[in-house]
GROMACS .gro file of C-alpha atoms in nm:
model
  504
    1MET     CA    1 -16.453   0.571   1.219
    2PRO     CA    2 -16.203   0.437   1.470
    3ASN     CA    3 -16.259   0.064   1.504
    4GLN     CA    4 -16.359  -0.006   1.863
    5GLU     CA    5 -16.311  -0.380   1.809
    6MET     CA    6 -15.938  -0.364   1.727
    7THR     CA    7 -15.735  -0.604   1.940
    8ASP     CA    8 -15.382  -0.502   1.849
    9ALA     CA    9 -15.249  -0.386   2.187
   10ASN     CA   10 -14.986  -0.166   2.026
   11VAL     CA   11 -15.254   0.026   1.840
   12GLN     CA   12 -15.501   0.031   2.129
   13HIS     CA   13 -15.263   0.208   2.365
   14ARG     CA   14 -15.076   0.431   2.122
   15PRO     CA   15 -15.206   0.791   2.154
   16ASN     CA   16 -15.377   0.926   1.842
   17ALA     CA   17 -15.312   0.601   1.653
   18ALA     CA   18 -15.492   0.564   1.322
   19CYS     CA   19 -15.752   0.304   1.228
   20ILE     CA   20 -15.701   0.165   0.876
   21LYS     CA   21 -15.964  -0.088   0.771
   22PRO     CA   22 -15.877  -0.350   0.508
   23HIS     CA   23 -16.125  -0.214   0.254
   24TYR     CA   24 -15.990   0.143   0.266
   25SER     CA   25 -15.847   0.234  -0.074
   26PRO     CA   26 -15.469   0.293  -0.072
   27LYS     CA   27 -15.536   0.577  -0.317
   28LEU     CA   28 -15.714   0.761  -0.036
   29CYS     CA   29 -15.554   0.645   0.286
   30ASN     CA   30 -15.236   0.622   0.489
   31GLU     CA   31 -15.169   0.627   0.863
   32ASP     CA   32 -15.183   1.006   0.878
   33LEU     CA   33 -15.513   1.046   0.692
   34ALA     CA   34 -15.695   0.749   0.846
   35PRO     CA   35 -15.945   0.805   1.130
   36THR     CA   36 -15.784   0.881   1.464
   37GLN     CA   37 -15.800   0.603   1.722
   38ASN     CA   38 -15.840   0.704   2.089
   39PRO     CA   39 -15.832   1.087   2.048
   40SER     CA   40 -15.665   1.241   2.352
   41TRP     CA   41 -15.667   1.621   2.315
   42SER     CA   42 -15.837   1.799   2.605
   43TRP     CA   43 -15.979   2.151   2.618
   44TYR     CA   44 -15.641   2.282   2.731
   45ASN     CA   45 -15.469   2.150   2.419
   46ILE     CA   46 -15.727   2.329   2.202
   47PHE     CA   47 -15.686   2.638   2.421
   48SER     CA   48 -15.308   2.622   2.365
   49PHE     CA   49 -15.361   2.585   1.990
   50TRP     CA   50 -15.548   2.914   1.979
   51MET     CA   51 -15.297   3.079   2.213
   52SER     CA   52 -15.025   2.994   1.962
   53ASP     CA   53 -15.235   3.147   1.685
   54VAL     CA   54 -15.319   3.462   1.881
   55HIS     CA   55 -14.988   3.527   2.059
   56SER     CA   56 -14.773   3.603   1.758
   57MET     CA   57 -14.605   3.900   1.601
   58GLY     CA   58 -14.868   3.896   1.328
   59GLY     CA   59 -15.156   3.892   1.578
   60TYR     CA   60 -15.001   4.181   1.771
   61VAL     CA   61 -14.949   4.390   1.459
   62VAL     CA   62 -15.307   4.330   1.340
   63ALA     CA   63 -15.452   4.435   1.676
   64ALA     CA   64 -15.222   4.736   1.703
   65SER     CA   65 -15.289   4.850   1.347
   66PHE     CA   66 -15.655   4.918   1.427
   67PHE     CA   67 -15.547   5.238   1.599
   68THR     CA   68 -15.446   5.374   1.258
   69LEU     CA   69 -15.809   5.344   1.145
   70GLY     CA   70 -15.892   5.634   1.375
   71LEU     CA   71 -16.055   5.426   1.649
   72SER     CA   72 -16.020   5.485   2.022
   73SER     CA   73 -15.906   5.207   2.254
   74TRP     CA   74 -16.255   5.096   2.365
   75GLN     CA   75 -16.368   5.081   2.002
   76VAL     CA   76 -16.065   4.869   1.912
   77LEU     CA   77 -16.143   4.629   2.199
   78ILE     CA   78 -16.508   4.593   2.094
   79SER     CA   79 -16.408   4.526   1.734
   80LEU     CA   80 -16.154   4.266   1.840
   81LEU     CA   81 -16.401   4.092   2.071
   82VAL     CA   82 -16.688   4.081   1.819
   83GLY     CA   83 -16.453   3.953   1.548
   84ILE     CA   84 -16.311   3.677   1.767
   85CYS     CA   85 -16.661   3.567   1.877
   86ILE     CA   86 -16.745   3.516   1.509
   87VAL     CA   87 -16.427   3.309   1.476
   88GLN     CA   88 -16.530   3.103   1.782
   89LEU     CA   89 -16.872   3.028   1.633
   90CYS     CA   90 -16.720   2.924   1.300
   91ALA     CA   91 -16.454   2.713   1.474
   92ASN     CA   92 -16.723   2.515   1.656
   93LEU     CA   93 -16.903   2.457   1.326
   94VAL     CA   94 -16.600   2.345   1.129
   95ALA     CA   95 -16.468   2.127   1.413
   96LYS     CA   96 -16.762   1.887   1.437
   97PRO     CA   97 -16.734   1.680   1.115
   98SER     CA   98 -16.361   1.618   1.162
   99GLN     CA   99 -16.408   1.530   1.530
  100MET     CA  100 -16.691   1.289   1.447
  101ALA     CA  101 -16.493   1.111   1.175
  102GLY     CA  102 -16.145   1.157   1.327
  103VAL     CA  103 -16.004   1.283   0.996
  104PRO     CA  104 -15.823   1.602   0.887
  105TYR     CA  105 -15.961   1.888   0.678
  106ALA     CA  106 -15.842   1.745   0.346
  107VAL     CA  107 -16.029   1.417   0.406
  108ILE     CA  108 -16.352   1.571   0.537
  109CYS     CA  109 -16.362   1.782   0.219
  110ARG     CA  110 -16.430   1.457   0.032
  111GLN     CA  111 -16.788   1.481   0.156
  112ALA     CA  112 -16.854   1.792  -0.049
  113PHE     CA  113 -16.602   1.772  -0.335
  114GLY     CA  114 -16.572   1.396  -0.387
  115VAL     CA  115 -16.297   1.157  -0.285
  116PHE     CA  116 -16.063   1.292  -0.555
  117GLY     CA  117 -16.217   1.637  -0.593
  118ALA     CA  118 -16.111   1.710  -0.233
  119ASN     CA  119 -15.762   1.767  -0.368
  120ILE     CA  120 -15.888   2.102  -0.501
  121PRO     CA  121 -15.962   2.260  -0.159
  122ALA     CA  122 -15.666   2.073  -0.006
  123VAL     CA  123 -15.412   2.214  -0.251
  124ILE     CA  124 -15.560   2.565  -0.226
  125ARG     CA  125 -15.522   2.562   0.153
  126GLY     CA  126 -15.176   2.408   0.121
  127LEU     CA  127 -15.057   2.684  -0.112
  128ILE     CA  128 -15.185   2.956   0.121
  129ALA     CA  129 -14.990   2.799   0.407
  130PHE     CA  130 -14.697   2.755   0.169
  131ALA     CA  131 -14.653   3.131   0.128
  132TRP     CA  132 -14.725   3.226   0.490
  133TYR     CA  133 -14.486   2.963   0.624
  134GLY     CA  134 -14.192   3.128   0.451
  135ILE     CA  135 -14.296   3.479   0.558
  136GLN     CA  136 -14.338   3.383   0.925
  137THR     CA  137 -14.002   3.202   0.921
  138TYR     CA  138 -13.841   3.514   0.778
  139LEU     CA  139 -13.996   3.734   1.051
  140ALA     CA  140 -13.870   3.499   1.322
  141ALA     CA  141 -13.526   3.497   1.158
  142ASN     CA  142 -13.522   3.877   1.168
  143ALA     CA  143 -13.589   3.870   1.542
  144LEU     CA  144 -13.310   3.617   1.591
  145MET     CA  145 -13.073   3.839   1.393
  146LEU     CA  146 -13.150   4.131   1.627
  147VAL     CA  147 -13.059   3.916   1.926
  148LEU     CA  148 -12.732   3.800   1.769
  149LEU     CA  149 -12.628   4.151   1.665
  150LYS     CA  150 -12.705   4.287   2.011
  151PHE     CA  151 -12.487   4.030   2.187
  152VAL     CA  152 -12.228   3.966   1.916
  153PRO     CA  153 -12.171   4.299   1.736
  154SER     CA  154 -11.875   4.148   1.549
  155LEU     CA  155 -12.130   3.968   1.327
  156GLU     CA  156 -12.235   4.300   1.175
  157PRO     CA  157 -12.008   4.263   0.865
  158LEU     CA  158 -12.213   3.955   0.770
  159THR     CA  159 -12.508   4.184   0.702
  160HIS     CA  160 -12.327   4.373   0.423
  161SER     CA  161 -12.323   4.114   0.145
  162GLN     CA  162 -12.645   4.005  -0.024
  163TRP     CA  163 -12.738   3.686  -0.210
  164LEU     CA  164 -13.087   3.641  -0.354
  165GLY     CA  165 -13.202   3.936  -0.145
  166LEU     CA  166 -13.076   3.811   0.192
  167SER     CA  167 -12.753   3.885   0.379
  168ALA     CA  168 -12.514   3.612   0.493
  169LEU     CA  169 -12.630   3.652   0.854
  170GLY     CA  170 -12.988   3.656   0.731
  171TRP     CA  171 -12.933   3.320   0.561
  172ILE     CA  172 -12.781   3.179   0.879
  173CYS     CA  173 -13.074   3.296   1.093
  174PHE     CA  174 -13.330   3.178   0.839
  175GLY     CA  175 -13.159   2.839   0.827
  176ILE     CA  176 -13.163   2.810   1.207
  177MET     CA  177 -13.533   2.896   1.227
  178TRP     CA  178 -13.613   2.663   0.938
  179ALA     CA  179 -13.430   2.375   1.107
  180LEU     CA  180 -13.586   2.437   1.451
  181GLN     CA  181 -13.938   2.430   1.308
  182ALA     CA  182 -13.866   2.122   1.100
  183MET     CA  183 -13.726   1.945   1.406
  184VAL     CA  184 -14.041   2.004   1.611
  185PHE     CA  185 -14.264   1.906   1.321
  186TRP     CA  186 -14.062   1.591   1.241
  187HIS     CA  187 -14.144   1.443   1.582
  188GLY     CA  188 -14.515   1.439   1.497
  189MET     CA  189 -14.839   1.572   1.640
  190ASN     CA  190 -14.762   1.476   2.001
  191ALA     CA  191 -14.445   1.685   1.990
  192ILE     CA  192 -14.637   1.971   1.831
  193LYS     CA  193 -14.901   1.945   2.104
  194ARG     CA  194 -14.636   1.965   2.378
  195PHE     CA  195 -14.466   2.258   2.207
  196ILE     CA  196 -14.780   2.472   2.170
  197ASP     CA  197 -14.877   2.390   2.529
  198VAL     CA  198 -14.568   2.588   2.632
  199ALA     CA  199 -14.527   2.846   2.354
  200GLY     CA  200 -14.859   3.028   2.402
  201PRO     CA  201 -14.836   3.084   2.781
  202ALA     CA  202 -14.469   3.188   2.750
  203VAL     CA  203 -14.562   3.487   2.536
  204TYR     CA  204 -14.815   3.599   2.795
  205VAL     CA  205 -14.536   3.626   3.051
  206VAL     CA  206 -14.330   3.850   2.821
  207MET     CA  207 -14.628   4.060   2.711
  208LEU     CA  208 -14.740   4.119   3.071
  209MET     CA  209 -14.384   4.209   3.175
  210LEU     CA  210 -14.356   4.449   2.881
  211ALA     CA  211 -14.691   4.610   2.969
  212GLY     CA  212 -14.581   4.638   3.333
  213TRP     CA  213 -14.252   4.800   3.231
  214ILE     CA  214 -14.433   5.055   3.012
  215LEU     CA  215 -14.679   5.138   3.291
  216TYR     CA  216 -14.385   5.180   3.530
  217LYS     CA  217 -14.209   5.415   3.290
  218THR     CA  218 -14.508   5.624   3.181
  219GLY     CA  219 -14.756   5.599   3.466
  220LEU     CA  220 -15.123   5.526   3.406
  221ASP     CA  221 -15.209   5.896   3.378
  222ASN     CA  222 -14.974   5.946   3.083
  223LEU     CA  223 -15.117   5.669   2.868
  224SER     CA  224 -15.291   5.803   2.558
  225PHE     CA  225 -15.572   5.579   2.438
  226THR     CA  226 -15.651   5.792   2.134
  227LEU     CA  227 -15.347   5.751   1.913
  228SER     CA  228 -15.471   5.836   1.565
  229SER     CA  229 -15.470   6.189   1.428
  230LYS     CA  230 -15.789   6.113   1.233
  231VAL     CA  231 -16.113   6.276   1.342
  232LEU     CA  232 -16.408   6.059   1.243
  233THR     CA  233 -16.780   6.119   1.248
  234PRO     CA  234 -16.997   5.867   1.440
  235GLY     CA  235 -17.094   5.705   1.110
  236GLN     CA  236 -16.730   5.673   1.004
  237GLN     CA  237 -16.636   5.527   1.342
  238THR     CA  238 -16.910   5.263   1.308
  239TRP     CA  239 -16.788   5.171   0.961
  240GLU     CA  240 -16.426   5.145   1.074
  241MET     CA  241 -16.532   4.922   1.365
  242ILE     CA  242 -16.716   4.693   1.123
  243THR     CA  243 -16.408   4.689   0.900
  244ALA     CA  244 -16.182   4.605   1.196
  245THR     CA  245 -16.417   4.322   1.295
  246ALA     CA  246 -16.400   4.180   0.943
  247LEU     CA  247 -16.020   4.202   0.945
  248VAL     CA  248 -16.003   3.997   1.265
  249VAL     CA  249 -16.205   3.719   1.102
  250SER     CA  250 -15.996   3.741   0.784
  251TYR     CA  251 -15.674   3.713   0.984
  252PHE     CA  252 -15.788   3.385   1.142
  253SER     CA  253 -15.960   3.250   0.829
  254GLY     CA  254 -15.664   3.030   0.733
  255PRO     CA  255 -15.626   2.826   1.055
  256LEU     CA  256 -16.005   2.837   1.092
  257LEU     CA  257 -16.057   2.658   0.760
  258ASN     CA  258 -15.831   2.366   0.850
  259PHE     CA  259 -15.919   2.356   1.221
  260GLY     CA  260 -16.037   2.001   1.157
  261ASP     CA  261 -15.669   1.901   1.140
  262PHE     CA  262 -15.667   1.953   1.518
  263SER     CA  263 -16.027   1.896   1.624
  264ARG     CA  264 -15.991   1.537   1.496
  265TYR     CA  265 -15.778   1.473   1.806
  266GLY     CA  266 -16.035   1.618   2.048
  267LYS     CA  267 -16.184   1.379   2.303
  268ASN     CA  268 -16.532   1.510   2.230
  269MET     CA  269 -16.710   1.823   2.110
  270GLN     CA  270 -16.764   1.945   2.466
  271GLU     CA  271 -16.386   1.962   2.519
  272ILE     CA  272 -16.339   2.137   2.184
  273ARG     CA  273 -16.609   2.397   2.253
  274ARG     CA  274 -16.459   2.465   2.594
  275GLY     CA  275 -16.111   2.502   2.445
  276ASN     CA  276 -16.248   2.738   2.178
  277ARG     CA  277 -16.429   2.943   2.441
  278TRP     CA  278 -16.121   2.995   2.657
  279GLY     CA  279 -15.876   3.013   2.367
  280LEU     CA  280 -16.068   3.269   2.161
  281PRO     CA  281 -16.291   3.532   2.329
  282PHE     CA  282 -16.141   3.515   2.681
  283ASN     CA  283 -15.781   3.470   2.575
  284PHE     CA  284 -15.803   3.718   2.288
  285LEU     CA  285 -15.965   3.984   2.504
  286LEU     CA  286 -15.684   3.967   2.759
  287PHE     CA  287 -15.423   3.967   2.480
  288SER     CA  288 -15.595   4.268   2.322
  289ILE     CA  289 -15.601   4.465   2.650
  290VAL     CA  290 -15.229   4.402   2.697
  291THR     CA  291 -15.165   4.504   2.335
  292VAL     CA  292 -15.366   4.826   2.377
  293VAL     CA  293 -15.166   4.917   2.690
  294ILE     CA  294 -14.832   4.850   2.519
  295VAL     CA  295 -14.915   5.039   2.198
  296SER     CA  296 -15.064   5.329   2.394
  297GLY     CA  297 -14.753   5.339   2.612
  298THR     CA  298 -14.515   5.359   2.315
  299GLN     CA  299 -14.679   5.685   2.210
  300SER     CA  300 -14.612   5.842   2.550
  301LEU     CA  301 -14.274   5.679   2.608
  302PHE     CA  302 -14.108   5.710   2.266
  303GLY     CA  303 -14.309   5.991   2.109
  304GLN     CA  304 -14.447   5.768   1.836
  305MET     CA  305 -14.690   5.479   1.805
  306ILE     CA  306 -14.499   5.153   1.753
  307THR     CA  307 -14.702   4.859   1.619
  308ASP     CA  308 -14.406   4.623   1.577
  309PRO     CA  309 -14.353   4.422   1.900
  310ILE     CA  310 -13.992   4.344   1.808
  311GLU     CA  311 -13.908   4.713   1.784
  312THR     CA  312 -14.083   4.781   2.115
  313VAL     CA  313 -13.891   4.506   2.293
  314SER     CA  314 -13.562   4.620   2.139
  315ARG     CA  315 -13.605   4.963   2.301
  316VAL     CA  316 -13.636   4.829   2.656
  317GLY     CA  317 -13.269   4.903   2.724
  318ASN     CA  318 -13.176   4.602   2.935
  319SER     CA  319 -12.989   4.356   2.712
  320VAL     CA  320 -13.099   4.047   2.903
  321ALA     CA  321 -13.463   4.160   2.897
  322VAL     CA  322 -13.441   4.229   2.525
  323ALA     CA  323 -13.292   3.886   2.457
  324ILE     CA  324 -13.555   3.705   2.665
  325GLY     CA  325 -13.837   3.902   2.504
  326LEU     CA  326 -13.719   3.847   2.148
  327LEU     CA  327 -13.646   3.478   2.201
  328THR     CA  328 -13.991   3.427   2.349
  329MET     CA  329 -14.151   3.599   2.051
  330ILE     CA  330 -13.944   3.378   1.825
  331THR     CA  331 -14.084   3.077   2.010
  332ALA     CA  332 -14.437   3.210   1.964
  333THR     CA  333 -14.381   3.259   1.593
  334ILE     CA  334 -14.252   2.903   1.562
  335GLY     CA  335 -14.569   2.789   1.739
  336ILE     CA  336 -14.812   2.966   1.507
  337ASN     CA  337 -14.608   2.873   1.202
  338ILE     CA  338 -14.620   2.505   1.285
  339VAL     CA  339 -14.990   2.489   1.370
  340ALA     CA  340 -15.112   2.724   1.095
  341ASN     CA  341 -14.866   2.677   0.812
  342PHE     CA  342 -14.689   2.341   0.860
  343VAL     CA  343 -14.956   2.093   0.973
  344SER     CA  344 -15.207   2.204   0.709
  345PRO     CA  345 -14.991   2.148   0.397
  346ALA     CA  346 -14.859   1.826   0.553
  347PHE     CA  347 -15.209   1.675   0.548
  348ASP     CA  348 -15.313   1.857   0.229
  349PHE     CA  349 -15.024   1.737   0.014
  350SER     CA  350 -15.040   1.389   0.166
  351ASN     CA  351 -15.405   1.374   0.057
  352CYS     CA  352 -15.298   1.411  -0.307
  353ALA     CA  353 -15.089   1.091  -0.308
  354PRO     CA  354 -15.129   0.906   0.025
  355GLN     CA  355 -14.894   0.618  -0.060
  356LYS     CA  356 -14.616   0.846  -0.183
  357ILE     CA  357 -14.652   1.151   0.043
  358SER     CA  358 -14.669   1.102   0.418
  359PHE     CA  359 -14.749   1.368   0.679
  360ARG     CA  360 -14.378   1.434   0.725
  361THR     CA  361 -14.308   1.445   0.352
  362GLY     CA  362 -14.599   1.683   0.291
  363GLY     CA  363 -14.472   1.920   0.559
  364MET     CA  364 -14.119   1.912   0.423
  365ILE     CA  365 -14.249   1.990   0.073
  366ALA     CA  366 -14.394   2.310   0.217
  367ALA     CA  367 -14.074   2.382   0.411
  368VAL     CA  368 -13.848   2.341   0.107
  369GLY     CA  369 -14.091   2.528  -0.116
  370SER     CA  370 -14.097   2.820   0.125
  371VAL     CA  371 -13.723   2.866   0.075
  372LEU     CA  372 -13.755   2.851  -0.303
  373LEU     CA  373 -14.015   3.130  -0.281
  374THR     CA  374 -13.750   3.354  -0.118
  375PRO     CA  375 -14.020   3.498   0.111
  376TRP     CA  376 -13.803   3.790   0.222
  377ASN     CA  377 -13.834   3.931  -0.131
  378LEU     CA  378 -14.208   3.867  -0.124
  379PHE     CA  379 -14.242   4.041   0.211
  380GLN     CA  380 -14.032   4.339   0.103
  381SER     CA  381 -14.276   4.411  -0.179
  382PRO     CA  382 -14.604   4.510  -0.009
  383GLU     CA  383 -14.793   4.529  -0.338
  384LEU     CA  384 -14.682   4.182  -0.446
  385ILE     CA  385 -14.761   4.017  -0.113
  386HIS     CA  386 -15.094   4.198  -0.099
  387TYR     CA  387 -15.208   4.064  -0.435
  388THR     CA  388 -15.054   3.719  -0.390
  389LEU     CA  389 -15.219   3.650  -0.055
  390ASP     CA  390 -15.542   3.827  -0.146
  391VAL     CA  391 -15.577   3.605  -0.451
  392LEU     CA  392 -15.518   3.293  -0.241
  393GLY     CA  393 -15.741   3.428   0.034
  394ALA     CA  394 -16.027   3.476  -0.212
  395PHE     CA  395 -16.067   3.098  -0.207
  396ILE     CA  396 -16.094   3.058   0.171
  397GLY     CA  397 -16.442   3.205   0.218
  398PRO     CA  398 -16.613   2.999  -0.057
  399LEU     CA  399 -16.440   2.681   0.062
  400PHE     CA  400 -16.558   2.740   0.419
  401GLY     CA  401 -16.912   2.816   0.302
  402ILE     CA  402 -16.937   2.503   0.087
  403LEU     CA  403 -16.791   2.281   0.361
  404ILE     CA  404 -17.035   2.407   0.626
  405VAL     CA  405 -17.344   2.405   0.402
  406ASP     CA  406 -17.266   2.054   0.280
  407PHE     CA  407 -17.227   1.907   0.629
  408TYR     CA  408 -17.509   2.083   0.813
  409LEU     CA  409 -17.770   2.145   0.543
  410ILE     CA  410 -17.708   1.888   0.271
  411LYS     CA  411 -17.570   1.591   0.468
  412ARG     CA  412 -17.772   1.688   0.779
  413GLY     CA  413 -17.480   1.649   1.017
  414GLN     CA  414 -17.389   1.296   0.907
  415VAL     CA  415 -17.045   1.157   0.825
  416HIS     CA  416 -17.017   0.813   0.663
  417THR     CA  417 -16.651   0.766   0.744
  418ASP     CA  418 -16.585   0.446   0.551
  419ASP     CA  419 -16.710   0.613   0.232
  420LEU     CA  420 -16.446   0.883   0.272
  421PHE     CA  421 -16.193   0.611   0.185
  422ASN     CA  422 -16.397   0.433  -0.083
  423ALA     CA  423 -16.250   0.486  -0.431
  424THR     CA  424 -16.522   0.292  -0.613
  425SER     CA  425 -16.851   0.399  -0.768
  426SER     CA  426 -17.039   0.235  -0.478
  427GLY     CA  427 -16.912   0.502  -0.235
  428ARG     CA  428 -17.140   0.788  -0.128
  429TYR     CA  429 -16.873   1.044  -0.208
  430TRP     CA  430 -16.779   0.909  -0.550
  431TYR     CA  431 -17.021   1.142  -0.733
  432ARG     CA  432 -16.880   1.154  -1.090
  433SER     CA  433 -16.545   0.977  -1.115
  434GLY     CA  434 -16.456   1.095  -0.765
  435PHE     CA  435 -16.550   1.462  -0.825
  436ASN     CA  436 -16.864   1.648  -0.720
  437PRO     CA  437 -16.950   1.888  -1.006
  438LYS     CA  438 -17.200   2.077  -0.787
  439ALA     CA  439 -16.937   2.184  -0.535
  440ILE     CA  440 -16.690   2.280  -0.808
  441VAL     CA  441 -16.956   2.482  -0.996
  442ALA     CA  442 -17.047   2.663  -0.673
  443LEU     CA  443 -16.681   2.739  -0.602
  444LEU     CA  444 -16.592   2.894  -0.939
  445PRO     CA  445 -16.820   3.204  -0.948
  446ALA     CA  446 -16.760   3.276  -0.579
  447VAL     CA  447 -16.384   3.272  -0.636
  448ALA     CA  448 -16.416   3.478  -0.953
  449ILE     CA  449 -16.602   3.751  -0.763
  450GLY     CA  450 -16.337   3.739  -0.489
  451LEU     CA  451 -16.063   3.786  -0.747
  452LEU     CA  452 -16.255   4.071  -0.909
  453ILE     CA  453 -16.278   4.246  -0.573
  454SER     CA  454 -15.907   4.192  -0.505
  455PHE     CA  455 -15.792   4.339  -0.837
  456THR     CA  456 -16.037   4.629  -0.868
  457PRO     CA  457 -15.893   4.945  -0.704
  458GLY     CA  458 -16.238   5.098  -0.663
  459LEU     CA  459 -16.347   4.800  -0.453
  460HIS     CA  460 -16.059   4.823  -0.207
  461ALA     CA  461 -16.291   4.895   0.088
  462VAL     CA  462 -16.500   4.589   0.002
  463ALA     CA  463 -16.191   4.364  -0.013
  464ASN     CA  464 -16.182   4.359   0.367
  465PHE     CA  465 -16.510   4.166   0.358
  466SER     CA  466 -16.404   3.916   0.091
  467TRP     CA  467 -16.420   3.624   0.338
  468PHE     CA  468 -16.781   3.699   0.431
  469ILE     CA  469 -16.874   3.755   0.068
  470GLY     CA  470 -16.708   3.428  -0.028
  471VAL     CA  471 -16.886   3.234   0.248
  472LEU     CA  472 -17.226   3.368   0.140
  473LEU     CA  473 -17.169   3.323  -0.233
  474GLY     CA  474 -17.000   2.983  -0.217
  475GLY     CA  475 -17.229   2.839   0.049
  476GLY     CA  476 -17.543   2.995  -0.101
  477ALA     CA  477 -17.470   2.874  -0.452
  478TYR     CA  478 -17.396   2.523  -0.330
  479ARG     CA  479 -17.715   2.513  -0.123
  480ILE     CA  480 -17.920   2.599  -0.430
  481ILE     CA  481 -17.738   2.361  -0.666
  482ALA     CA  482 -17.738   2.066  -0.423
  483ARG     CA  483 -18.081   2.128  -0.269
  484HIS     CA  484 -18.226   1.802  -0.401
  485GLU     CA  485 -17.971   1.582  -0.225
  486ARG     CA  486 -18.098   1.397   0.078
  487ALA     CA  487 -17.891   1.244   0.353
  488ALA     CA  488 -17.957   0.879   0.435
  489ALA     CA  489 -18.093   0.786   0.776
  490VAL     CA  490 -17.820   0.765   1.040
  491SER     CA  491 -17.945   0.445   1.201
  492ALA     CA  492 -17.947   0.258   0.871
  493VAL     CA  493 -17.581   0.301   0.793
  494TYR     CA  494 -17.383   0.373   1.110
  495THR     CA  495 -17.205   0.099   1.295
  496PRO     CA  496 -17.236   0.097   1.677
  497ALA     CA  497 -16.883   0.235   1.700
  498GLU     CA  498 -16.969   0.522   1.467
  499MET     CA  499 -17.284   0.606   1.657
  500SER     CA  500 -17.089   0.605   1.982
  501LYS     CA  501 -16.831   0.841   1.838
  502GLU     CA  502 -17.096   1.072   1.698
  503SER     CA  503 -17.277   1.093   2.032
  504ARG     CA  504 -16.972   1.251   2.185
   0.00000   0.00000   0.00000
């Protein structure tokens, strides 16, 4: 826990400074992983975090794609709202242990998996972010290339030659986006906080302007809110709504799992819950309404349903408006990429070797690795990306289930922070040589079933529910295996500072 008795003035007044106690093992601790001192994030910062996650090209496409399931607009909105309320509930649950201890996701996992076993869930989450980081950077680079070609047509010859699957102009745009993201990240969490405070609201301005332009062009009477040619029975509609709800949760499952990386900076749980409330159901509902209006308008205005926001913006006609819209969406993509796919591997890889890999180094490992993956080739092969990310995603549900069951049911809501950094057999989270066999045994069959679902064509419809299945299997198995564990009494082990922090 943050040491309330520290007298170093430089540490006391430095926002989000870390508290490293002398007895913390260097094998488990550095300034980035140590408990946060004086957390300063308010509800608005948490709200902005979720805005950056929601207001992205990926979020827009997911919401818009539900029309292809054969659902009407009101059914899409209900599915989106129910799904995001589930995400809100889970975010509140996963936020608490990290906020209490002031540590990121990778460190809080030591409770369930052991001080060294936590590298298993940390690396899994890091690899998922690894792949998505490159894909999101590529999508942002594509948007930037559209802007450049619109204003500088003479660059068009640079799109003819290809190297490793990307044109010369594509490499230039990818390099620019890569460098911009790395620059924001390099300045640390305070810079990231300031960036997402601006990025999320900026997209709202563009989205509302785009919706207003479409309404002006089509008129409210010409909007078609039933865009799919499918005719579904009431039973089929109900099933598709349940499927859409599950897809919403699956889309946010990555940033949800490592939400502790950000909740550790929250002033208290009240601020975090308030930020989650405004950033998820209220914010997402407004975003969804705007998305429904825009997608519905494209059918009337262009004669076809367009689910790609970049393509919609590019058809506006006014060059300045197109440039502003695309640049804003690029900014939004940078925002979600940093919070969802840069911060997570930074902490996760740092957790593997704290004295050799810092927060910055961990993030740059992911950034460099994303280039080596050549994500544009991965993205251009739908089958490959489907199986790659489905396989990685099969781990997220069981990890979430084990983490939540361990904290709330096994440890009874307690965090013994000092033991998270104790690399000796006297530590509570040492288990067997730093690994908890019970958590690992619970993880394996749950993941195996998730992989079976992903690779079995006949189970394709069930694959949409793999996160829920993983949560139930992983969490349920761990509850049974670890049912004899008992948490120690809080008053017997907590210091006054820890009890004060927990009471928040």
